[in-house]
PDB file of C-alpha atoms in Angstrom:
ATOM      1  CA  MET A   1     133.327 102.701 119.638  1.00 42.00           C
ATOM      2  CA  SER A   2     131.762  99.899 117.800  1.00 42.00           C
ATOM      3  CA  VAL A   3     128.642 100.298 115.820  1.00 42.00           C
ATOM      4  CA  SER A   4     125.937  97.588 116.249  1.00 43.00           C
ATOM      5  CA  THR A   5     124.756  95.811 113.033  1.00 42.00           C
ATOM      6  CA  ASN A   6     121.970  93.897 114.816  1.00 44.00           C
ATOM      7  CA  PRO A   7     118.754  94.258 112.670  1.00 44.00           C
ATOM      8  CA  ALA A   8     116.823  94.837 115.924  1.00 43.00           C
ATOM      9  CA  ALA A   9     118.783  98.052 116.633  1.00 38.00           C
ATOM     10  CA  VAL A  10     118.458  99.231 112.961  1.00 40.00           C
ATOM     11  CA  THR A  11     114.650  98.795 113.022  1.00 43.00           C
ATOM     12  CA  ARG A  12     114.408 101.492 115.644  1.00 43.00           C
ATOM     13  CA  ILE A  13     115.164 103.873 112.882  1.00 40.00           C
ATOM     14  CA  VAL A  14     113.598 102.183 109.862  1.00 46.00           C
ATOM     15  CA  PRO A  15     110.529  99.846 109.676  1.00 46.00           C
ATOM     16  CA  ALA A  16     111.353  96.194 110.353  1.00 45.00           C
ATOM     17  CA  VAL A  17     109.919  95.267 106.952  1.00 44.00           C
ATOM     18  CA  VAL A  18     113.148  96.137 105.418  1.00 45.00           C
ATOM     19  CA  PHE A  19     114.472  92.787 106.713  1.00 42.00           C
ATOM     20  CA  ASP A  20     111.444  90.653 105.741  1.00 52.00           C
ATOM     21  CA  VAL A  21     109.326  91.834 102.794  1.00 54.00           C
ATOM     22  CA  ARG A  22     106.928  88.775 103.043  1.00 59.00           C
ATOM     23  CA  ARG A  23     105.077  89.857 106.159  1.00 72.00           C
ATOM     24  CA  PRO A  24     103.456  93.056 104.751  1.00 72.00           C
ATOM     25  CA  GLN A  25     102.031  90.823 102.011  1.00 74.00           C
ATOM     26  CA  ARG A  26      99.555  89.528 104.523  1.00 74.00           C
ATOM     27  CA  MET A  27      98.002  93.083 104.933  1.00 77.00           C
ATOM     28  CA  ILE A  28      97.881  93.466 101.201  1.00 74.00           C
ATOM     29  CA  GLU A  29      96.128  90.035 100.866  1.00 74.00           C
ATOM     30  CA  ARG A  30      93.617  91.078 103.484  1.00 74.00           C
ATOM     31  CA  SER A  31      92.720  94.322 101.690  1.00 72.00           C
ATOM     32  CA  ALA A  32      92.327  92.322  98.455  1.00 73.00           C
ATOM     33  CA  PHE A  33      89.906  89.955 100.030  1.00 76.00           C
ATOM     34  CA  VAL A  34      87.880  92.855 101.428  1.00 71.00           C
ATOM     35  CA  TYR A  35      87.537  94.502  97.992  1.00 68.00           C
ATOM     36  CA  ARG A  36      86.439  91.183  96.556  1.00 72.00           C
ATOM     37  CA  ARG A  37      83.071  91.918  98.289  1.00 70.00           C
ATOM     38  CA  THR A  38      83.095  95.649  97.626  1.00 65.00           C
ATOM     39  CA  TRP A  39      84.309  95.653  94.141  1.00 63.00           C
ATOM     40  CA  MET A  40      82.010  98.389  92.949  1.00 66.00           C
ATOM     41  CA  VAL A  41      83.952 100.877  95.121  1.00 60.00           C
ATOM     42  CA  LEU A  42      87.094  99.882  93.238  1.00 61.00           C
ATOM     43  CA  VAL A  43      85.534  99.972  89.772  1.00 64.00           C
ATOM     44  CA  SER A  44      83.812 103.356  90.305  1.00 64.00           C
ATOM     45  CA  GLY A  45      87.217 104.966  90.561  1.00 61.00           C
ATOM     46  CA  PHE A  46      87.858 104.247  86.823  1.00 64.00           C
ATOM     47  CA  PHE A  47      85.253 106.750  85.773  1.00 70.00           C
ATOM     48  CA  GLU A  48      87.072 109.744  87.336  1.00 68.00           C
ATOM     49  CA  PRO A  49      89.747 110.149  84.578  1.00 64.00           C
ATOM     50  CA  LEU A  50      87.107 109.859  81.805  1.00 71.00           C
ATOM     51  CA  PHE A  51      85.131 112.855  83.336  1.00 79.00           C
ATOM     52  CA  TYR A  52      88.233 114.895  83.962  1.00 75.00           C
ATOM     53  CA  LEU A  53      89.766 114.504  80.574  1.00 77.00           C
ATOM     54  CA  LEU A  54      86.417 115.064  78.855  1.00 79.00           C
ATOM     55  CA  SER A  55      85.894 118.334  80.645  1.00 78.00           C
ATOM     56  CA  ILE A  56      89.441 119.599  79.473  1.00 77.00           C
ATOM     57  CA  ARG A  57      88.946 118.306  75.872  1.00 74.00           C
ATOM     58  CA  ILE A  58      85.400 119.776  75.337  1.00 72.00           C
ATOM     59  CA  GLY A  59      85.915 123.046  77.250  1.00 69.00           C
ATOM     60  CA  LEU A  60      89.155 124.509  78.327  1.00 70.00           C
ATOM     61  CA  SER A  61      91.480 123.230  75.581  1.00 69.00           C
ATOM     62  CA  ALA A  62      89.527 124.915  72.816  1.00 65.00           C
ATOM     63  CA  LEU A  63      89.538 128.187  74.821  1.00 70.00           C
ATOM     64  CA  ILE A  64      93.190 128.486  75.752  1.00 75.00           C
ATOM     65  CA  GLY A  65      94.871 126.899  72.726  1.00 73.00           C
ATOM     66  CA  ASP A  66      98.616 125.916  72.981  1.00 77.00           C
ATOM     67  CA  VAL A  67     100.890 126.309  76.015  1.00 80.00           C
ATOM     68  CA  GLU A  68     104.636 126.572  75.956  1.00 77.00           C
ATOM     69  CA  THR A  69     106.417 123.832  77.871  1.00 74.00           C
ATOM     70  CA  GLY A  70     109.767 122.216  77.512  1.00 67.00           C
ATOM     71  CA  GLY A  71     110.691 124.756  74.917  1.00 72.00           C
ATOM     72  CA  ARG A  72     107.905 123.868  72.568  1.00 76.00           C
ATOM     73  CA  LEU A  73     104.107 124.539  72.119  1.00 83.00           C
ATOM     74  CA  VAL A  74     101.716 121.786  73.026  1.00 83.00           C
ATOM     75  CA  PRO A  75      97.806 121.756  73.105  1.00 84.00           C
ATOM     76  CA  TYR A  76      96.546 122.675  76.507  1.00 84.00           C
ATOM     77  CA  ASP A  77      94.843 119.352  77.016  1.00 84.00           C
ATOM     78  CA  GLN A  78      98.205 117.573  76.505  1.00 86.00           C
ATOM     79  CA  PHE A  79      99.673 119.913  79.005  1.00 87.00           C
ATOM     80  CA  VAL A  80      97.040 119.486  81.745  1.00 88.00           C
ATOM     81  CA  ALA A  81      96.324 115.786  81.350  1.00 88.00           C
ATOM     82  CA  PRO A  82      99.654 114.706  82.874  1.00 89.00           C
ATOM     83  CA  GLY A  83      99.080 117.091  85.807  1.00 89.00           C
ATOM     84  CA  LEU A  84      95.599 115.734  86.482  1.00 87.00           C
ATOM     85  CA  MET A  85      97.119 112.115  86.254  1.00 89.00           C
ATOM     86  CA  ALA A  86      99.600 113.041  88.936  1.00 90.00           C
ATOM     87  CA  ALA A  87      96.943 114.748  91.046  1.00 87.00           C
ATOM     88  CA  SER A  88      94.717 111.749  90.753  1.00 84.00           C
ATOM     89  CA  ALA A  89      97.535 109.486  92.029  1.00 86.00           C
ATOM     90  CA  MET A  90      97.914 111.882  95.007  1.00 88.00           C
ATOM     91  CA  ASN A  91      94.081 112.014  95.825  1.00 83.00           C
ATOM     92  CA  GLY A  92      93.734 108.168  95.658  1.00 80.00           C
ATOM     93  CA  ALA A  93      96.687 107.553  97.836  1.00 83.00           C
ATOM     94  CA  VAL A  94      95.570 110.198 100.430  1.00 85.00           C
ATOM     95  CA  PHE A  95      91.985 108.814 100.550  1.00 80.00           C
ATOM     96  CA  ASP A  96      93.154 105.269 101.058  1.00 78.00           C
ATOM     97  CA  SER A  97      95.699 106.074 103.730  1.00 82.00           C
ATOM     98  CA  THR A  98      93.599 108.489 105.830  1.00 84.00           C
ATOM     99  CA  MET A  99      90.002 107.596 106.266  1.00 81.00           C
ATOM    100  CA  ASN A 100      90.449 103.897 105.834  1.00 79.00           C
ATOM    101  CA  VAL A 101      93.436 103.816 108.192  1.00 81.00           C
ATOM    102  CA  PHE A 102      91.676 105.925 110.799  1.00 84.00           C
ATOM    103  CA  PHE A 103      88.651 103.636 110.737  1.00 83.00           C
ATOM    104  CA  LYS A 104      90.902 100.633 111.357  1.00 80.00           C
ATOM    105  CA  ILE A 105      92.761 102.288 114.239  1.00 78.00           C
ATOM    106  CA  LYS A 106      89.838 103.935 116.132  1.00 79.00           C
ATOM    107  CA  HIS A 107      86.872 101.846 115.329  1.00 78.00           C
ATOM    108  CA  SER A 108      87.430  98.359 113.912  1.00 79.00           C
ATOM    109  CA  LYS A 109      90.553  97.993 116.038  1.00 79.00           C
ATOM    110  CA  LEU A 110      92.052  95.934 113.249  1.00 78.00           C
ATOM    111  CA  TYR A 111      95.707  96.777 114.001  1.00 76.00           C
ATOM    112  CA  ASP A 112      95.230  95.731 117.670  1.00 77.00           C
ATOM    113  CA  SER A 113      94.566  92.172 116.330  1.00 78.00           C
ATOM    114  CA  VAL A 114      97.161  92.346 113.769  1.00 78.00           C
ATOM    115  CA  LEU A 115     100.013  93.357 116.154  1.00 76.00           C
ATOM    116  CA  ALA A 116      99.095  90.345 118.279  1.00 78.00           C
ATOM    117  CA  THR A 117     100.514  88.179 115.427  1.00 79.00           C
ATOM    118  CA  PRO A 118     104.182  88.116 114.299  1.00 79.00           C
ATOM    119  CA  LEU A 119     103.522  91.211 112.112  1.00 79.00           C
ATOM    120  CA  SER A 120     105.122  94.473 113.415  1.00 78.00           C
ATOM    121  CA  ALA A 121     104.030  98.108 113.172  1.00 76.00           C
ATOM    122  CA  GLY A 122     106.470  98.437 110.278  1.00 77.00           C
ATOM    123  CA  ASP A 123     104.732  95.562 108.453  1.00 81.00           C
ATOM    124  CA  VAL A 124     101.342  97.208 109.059  1.00 80.00           C
ATOM    125  CA  ALA A 125     102.526 100.551 107.714  1.00 79.00           C
ATOM    126  CA  VAL A 126     104.159  99.207 104.600  1.00 81.00           C
ATOM    127  CA  GLY A 127     101.353  96.690 103.809  1.00 83.00           C
ATOM    128  CA  GLU A 128      98.657  99.364 104.051  1.00 82.00           C
ATOM    129  CA  ILE A 129     100.578 101.901 102.103  1.00 83.00           C
ATOM    130  CA  THR A 130     101.406  99.436  99.411  1.00 85.00           C
ATOM    131  CA  PHE A 131      97.961  98.292  98.875  1.00 83.00           C
ATOM    132  CA  ALA A 132      96.938 102.035  98.595  1.00 82.00           C
ATOM    133  CA  VAL A 133      99.613 102.390  95.908  1.00 85.00           C
ATOM    134  CA  ILE A 134      98.425  99.277  94.049  1.00 84.00           C
ATOM    135  CA  ARG A 135      94.900 100.689  93.858  1.00 80.00           C
ATOM    136  CA  GLY A 136      96.352 104.050  92.726  1.00 79.00           C
ATOM    137  CA  ALA A 137      98.421 102.326  90.036  1.00 83.00           C
ATOM    138  CA  LEU A 138      95.305 100.680  88.605  1.00 81.00           C
ATOM    139  CA  TYR A 139      93.647 104.040  88.256  1.00 80.00           C
ATOM    140  CA  SER A 140      96.755 105.577  86.848  1.00 83.00           C
ATOM    141  CA  THR A 141      96.855 102.950  84.164  1.00 85.00           C
ATOM    142  CA  ALA A 142      93.195 103.637  83.326  1.00 83.00           C
ATOM    143  CA  PHE A 143      94.050 107.351  83.175  1.00 84.00           C
ATOM    144  CA  MET A 144      96.904 106.748  80.862  1.00 88.00           C
ATOM    145  CA  LEU A 145      94.730 104.657  78.479  1.00 87.00           C
ATOM    146  CA  THR A 146      92.007 107.284  78.515  1.00 85.00           C
ATOM    147  CA  MET A 147      94.564 109.916  77.584  1.00 86.00           C
ATOM    148  CA  TRP A 148      95.788 107.672  74.687  1.00 89.00           C
ATOM    149  CA  ALA A 149      92.226 107.038  73.454  1.00 85.00           C
ATOM    150  CA  MET A 150      91.517 110.773  73.407  1.00 83.00           C
ATOM    151  CA  GLY A 151      94.695 111.628  71.583  1.00 84.00           C
ATOM    152  CA  MET A 152      96.388 113.472  74.479  1.00 85.00           C
ATOM    153  CA  VAL A 153      99.556 111.312  74.395  1.00 88.00           C
ATOM    154  CA  SER A 154     102.649 112.960  72.830  1.00 85.00           C
ATOM    155  CA  SER A 155     105.231 110.181  73.141  1.00 87.00           C
ATOM    156  CA  PRO A 156     105.613 106.446  73.801  1.00 89.00           C
ATOM    157  CA  TRP A 157     107.496 107.395  76.970  1.00 92.00           C
ATOM    158  CA  ILE A 158     104.060 107.880  78.453  1.00 91.00           C
ATOM    159  CA  LEU A 159     104.371 104.328  79.718  1.00 92.00           C
ATOM    160  CA  MET A 160     106.873 105.794  82.312  1.00 93.00           C
ATOM    161  CA  ALA A 161     104.015 107.829  83.780  1.00 92.00           C
ATOM    162  CA  VAL A 162     102.614 104.829  85.615  1.00 91.00           C
ATOM    163  CA  PRO A 163     105.886 104.140  87.571  1.00 92.00           C
ATOM    164  CA  ALA A 164     105.932 107.860  88.330  1.00 94.00           C
ATOM    165  CA  CYS A 165     102.518 107.736  89.609  1.00 92.00           C
ATOM    166  CA  VAL A 166     103.416 104.794  91.745  1.00 92.00           C
ATOM    167  CA  LEU A 167     106.227 106.933  93.235  1.00 93.00           C
ATOM    168  CA  ILE A 168     103.695 109.709  93.873  1.00 93.00           C
ATOM    169  CA  GLY A 169     101.353 107.292  95.517  1.00 90.00           C
ATOM    170  CA  PHE A 170     104.046 105.938  97.868  1.00 89.00           C
ATOM    171  CA  ALA A 171     104.986 109.470  98.912  1.00 92.00           C
ATOM    172  CA  PHE A 172     101.411 110.671  99.596  1.00 92.00           C
ATOM    173  CA  ALA A 173     100.134 107.380 101.048  1.00 89.00           C
ATOM    174  CA  SER A 174     103.125 107.378 103.504  1.00 89.00           C
ATOM    175  CA  LEU A 175     102.443 111.018 104.356  1.00 91.00           C
ATOM    176  CA  GLY A 176      98.683 110.396 104.751  1.00 89.00           C
ATOM    177  CA  MET A 177      99.098 107.499 107.018  1.00 87.00           C
ATOM    178  CA  ALA A 178     101.636 109.373 109.227  1.00 89.00           C
ATOM    179  CA  LEU A 179      99.287 112.304 109.544  1.00 89.00           C
ATOM    180  CA  THR A 180      96.347 110.063 110.260  1.00 88.00           C
ATOM    181  CA  THR A 181      98.069 108.675 113.387  1.00 86.00           C
ATOM    182  CA  TYR A 182      97.892 112.175 114.900  1.00 87.00           C
ATOM    183  CA  MET A 183      94.115 112.631 114.189  1.00 86.00           C
ATOM    184  CA  ARG A 184      91.786 112.435 117.086  1.00 83.00           C
ATOM    185  CA  SER A 185      88.288 112.353 115.457  1.00 84.00           C
ATOM    186  CA  TRP A 186      86.522 112.419 112.236  1.00 83.00           C
ATOM    187  CA  GLU A 187      86.360 116.282 112.374  1.00 82.00           C
ATOM    188  CA  ASP A 188      90.154 116.387 111.817  1.00 83.00           C
ATOM    189  CA  PHE A 189      89.570 115.194 108.264  1.00 83.00           C
ATOM    190  CA  GLU A 190      88.536 118.652 107.386  1.00 85.00           C
ATOM    191  CA  TYR A 191      92.234 119.413 107.295  1.00 86.00           C
ATOM    192  CA  VAL A 192      92.855 116.927 104.501  1.00 86.00           C
ATOM    193  CA  PRO A 193      91.209 118.856 101.644  1.00 84.00           C
ATOM    194  CA  ALA A 194      92.543 122.012 103.183  1.00 87.00           C
ATOM    195  CA  LEU A 195      96.044 120.602 102.439  1.00 88.00           C
ATOM    196  CA  THR A 196      95.451 118.745  99.153  1.00 87.00           C
ATOM    197  CA  LEU A 197      93.322 121.340  97.425  1.00 87.00           C
ATOM    198  CA  PRO A 198      96.090 123.997  97.453  1.00 89.00           C
ATOM    199  CA  LEU A 199      98.647 121.315  96.234  1.00 90.00           C
ATOM    200  CA  PHE A 200      96.144 120.412  93.395  1.00 87.00           C
ATOM    201  CA  LEU A 201      95.724 124.006  92.233  1.00 87.00           C
ATOM    202  CA  PHE A 202      99.258 125.424  92.735  1.00 89.00           C
ATOM    203  CA  SER A 203     101.649 122.685  91.698  1.00 90.00           C
ATOM    204  CA  ALA A 204     102.041 123.646  87.965  1.00 88.00           C
ATOM    205  CA  THR A 205      99.067 121.395  87.335  1.00 87.00           C
ATOM    206  CA  PHE A 206      97.163 123.910  85.224  1.00 86.00           C
ATOM    207  CA  TYR A 207      99.821 126.479  84.439  1.00 84.00           C
ATOM    208  CA  PRO A 208     103.558 126.359  83.566  1.00 85.00           C
ATOM    209  CA  LEU A 209     105.940 127.110  86.289  1.00 86.00           C
ATOM    210  CA  SER A 210     106.920 130.389  84.577  1.00 83.00           C
ATOM    211  CA  GLN A 211     103.430 131.768  85.091  1.00 83.00           C
ATOM    212  CA  TYR A 212     103.982 131.847  88.794  1.00 85.00           C
ATOM    213  CA  GLY A 213     106.567 134.673  88.396  1.00 82.00           C
ATOM    214  CA  ASP A 214     108.323 135.599  91.661  1.00 83.00           C
ATOM    215  CA  TYR A 215     106.425 132.841  93.485  1.00 84.00           C
ATOM    216  CA  ALA A 216     107.750 129.946  91.376  1.00 86.00           C
ATOM    217  CA  TRP A 217     110.169 128.939  94.136  1.00 87.00           C
ATOM    218  CA  ILE A 218     107.252 128.390  96.505  1.00 89.00           C
ATOM    219  CA  VAL A 219     105.608 126.024  94.039  1.00 89.00           C
ATOM    220  CA  GLN A 220     108.752 123.870  94.154  1.00 90.00           C
ATOM    221  CA  PHE A 221     108.158 123.014  97.856  1.00 91.00           C
ATOM    222  CA  SER A 222     105.015 121.141  96.759  1.00 91.00           C
ATOM    223  CA  PRO A 223     105.587 117.336  96.592  1.00 92.00           C
ATOM    224  CA  LEU A 224     102.900 117.165  93.911  1.00 93.00           C
ATOM    225  CA  TYR A 225     104.846 119.543  91.738  1.00 93.00           C
ATOM    226  CA  HIS A 226     107.685 117.079  91.493  1.00 94.00           C
ATOM    227  CA  GLY A 227     105.230 114.301  90.643  1.00 93.00           C
ATOM    228  CA  VAL A 228     103.585 116.607  87.878  1.00 93.00           C
ATOM    229  CA  GLU A 229     106.988 117.280  86.396  1.00 93.00           C
ATOM    230  CA  LEU A 230     107.719 113.511  86.161  1.00 94.00           C
ATOM    231  CA  VAL A 231     104.496 112.561  84.514  1.00 94.00           C
ATOM    232  CA  ARG A 232     104.657 115.609  82.162  1.00 92.00           C
ATOM    233  CA  ALA A 233     108.160 114.624  81.063  1.00 91.00           C
ATOM    234  CA  ALA A 234     106.992 111.132  80.391  1.00 92.00           C
ATOM    235  CA  ASN A 235     104.093 112.438  78.233  1.00 90.00           C
ATOM    236  CA  LEU A 236     106.400 114.829  76.237  1.00 88.00           C
ATOM    237  CA  GLY A 237     109.297 112.317  76.086  1.00 86.00           C
ATOM    238  CA  GLU A 238     111.719 114.912  77.256  1.00 83.00           C
ATOM    239  CA  TRP A 239     114.146 114.085  80.090  1.00 85.00           C
ATOM    240  CA  ASP A 240     116.809 116.147  81.657  1.00 86.00           C
ATOM    241  CA  PRO A 241     119.003 115.887  84.834  1.00 88.00           C
ATOM    242  CA  THR A 242     116.321 117.670  86.954  1.00 88.00           C
ATOM    243  CA  ILE A 243     114.343 114.374  86.830  1.00 91.00           C
ATOM    244  CA  PHE A 244     116.798 112.938  89.402  1.00 93.00           C
ATOM    245  CA  ALA A 245     115.887 115.832  91.833  1.00 93.00           C
ATOM    246  CA  HIS A 246     112.156 115.248  91.404  1.00 94.00           C
ATOM    247  CA  VAL A 247     112.563 111.581  92.137  1.00 94.00           C
ATOM    248  CA  GLY A 248     114.906 112.273  95.077  1.00 94.00           C
ATOM    249  CA  VAL A 249     112.278 114.473  96.740  1.00 94.00           C
ATOM    250  CA  LEU A 250     109.526 111.950  96.453  1.00 95.00           C
ATOM    251  CA  VAL A 251     111.679 109.034  97.583  1.00 94.00           C
ATOM    252  CA  GLY A 252     113.013 111.007 100.584  1.00 94.00           C
ATOM    253  CA  LEU A 253     109.379 111.965 101.587  1.00 93.00           C
ATOM    254  CA  THR A 254     108.279 108.330 101.304  1.00 92.00           C
ATOM    255  CA  VAL A 255     111.145 107.040 103.525  1.00 91.00           C
ATOM    256  CA  VAL A 256     110.736 109.659 106.240  1.00 92.00           C
ATOM    257  CA  ALA A 257     106.826 109.584 106.324  1.00 90.00           C
ATOM    258  CA  MET A 258     106.788 105.674 106.228  1.00 85.00           C
ATOM    259  CA  THR A 259     109.225 105.563 109.190  1.00 87.00           C
ATOM    260  CA  VAL A 260     107.129 108.139 111.093  1.00 88.00           C
ATOM    261  CA  ALA A 261     103.906 106.153 110.351  1.00 83.00           C
ATOM    262  CA  ALA A 262     105.461 102.880 111.637  1.00 81.00           C
ATOM    263  CA  ARG A 263     106.690 104.515 114.799  1.00 85.00           C
ATOM    264  CA  ARG A 264     103.257 106.212 115.506  1.00 84.00           C
ATOM    265  CA  ILE A 265     101.274 103.052 115.041  1.00 78.00           C
ATOM    266  CA  GLU A 266     103.644 101.307 117.361  1.00 77.00           C
ATOM    267  CA  SER A 267     103.395 103.994 120.020  1.00 80.00           C
ATOM    268  CA  LEU A 268      99.575 104.095 119.691  1.00 75.00           C
ATOM    269  CA  LEU A 269      98.927 100.417 119.933  1.00 70.00           C
ATOM    270  CA  LEU A 270     101.749  99.058 121.938  1.00 65.00           C
ATOM    271  CA  ARG A 271     101.949 101.554 124.719  1.00 61.00           C
TER     272      ARG A 271
END
């Protein structure tokens, strides 16, 4: 039995954007033009890392002292700051890929117009997700610079924290967009913080994995945990083979969720 190599057949499984990376750029350009008129919304996001890190430096760090991680003791603010950076990438990606996408699907009907052009559902999904990631990368860079200015950086490898946050952004933006296609009304968005808050609190963000005791294996099911470990490794400058596992989880989640998002948009708007 022969196997078809026709791109049209393959795109039933993966988004069509794999074969033409130029078309999602149109969605990114549109979002950039929109933010030219609402730039204060974009700029306001840069204040979040400052408030987060100030609260850690002024309060908790002095109370808790040093924490053991990676076989050495580090100040608590240097331990928590990478976790907050990863969580910030998650929150930004989820916000952009849920409420904004839902508004465009249900109210402005933007995607109905877009799909009347040569752009496909895969192009829409990848374009919207990529812009959410670009916005998150800007905030992650601001977070990293704030950490450096406040003396919370342990290694020059911290520069790798931004690509790690981009990967986190792709995973959660893809997942957020896929889940948004199943939402029926604004009331369904109550489930978003119900999902993200436990991830924020229980992904080794504030405590080493060893502190979870017998429940440590449950923490490792959290996608954010794998992102936190990547960013923390970058800040400490300590890499080991488990990094590949963390990257693999986030990449796998991105591919699956992005494919689901593209298929769902197509089924919702082209049926």
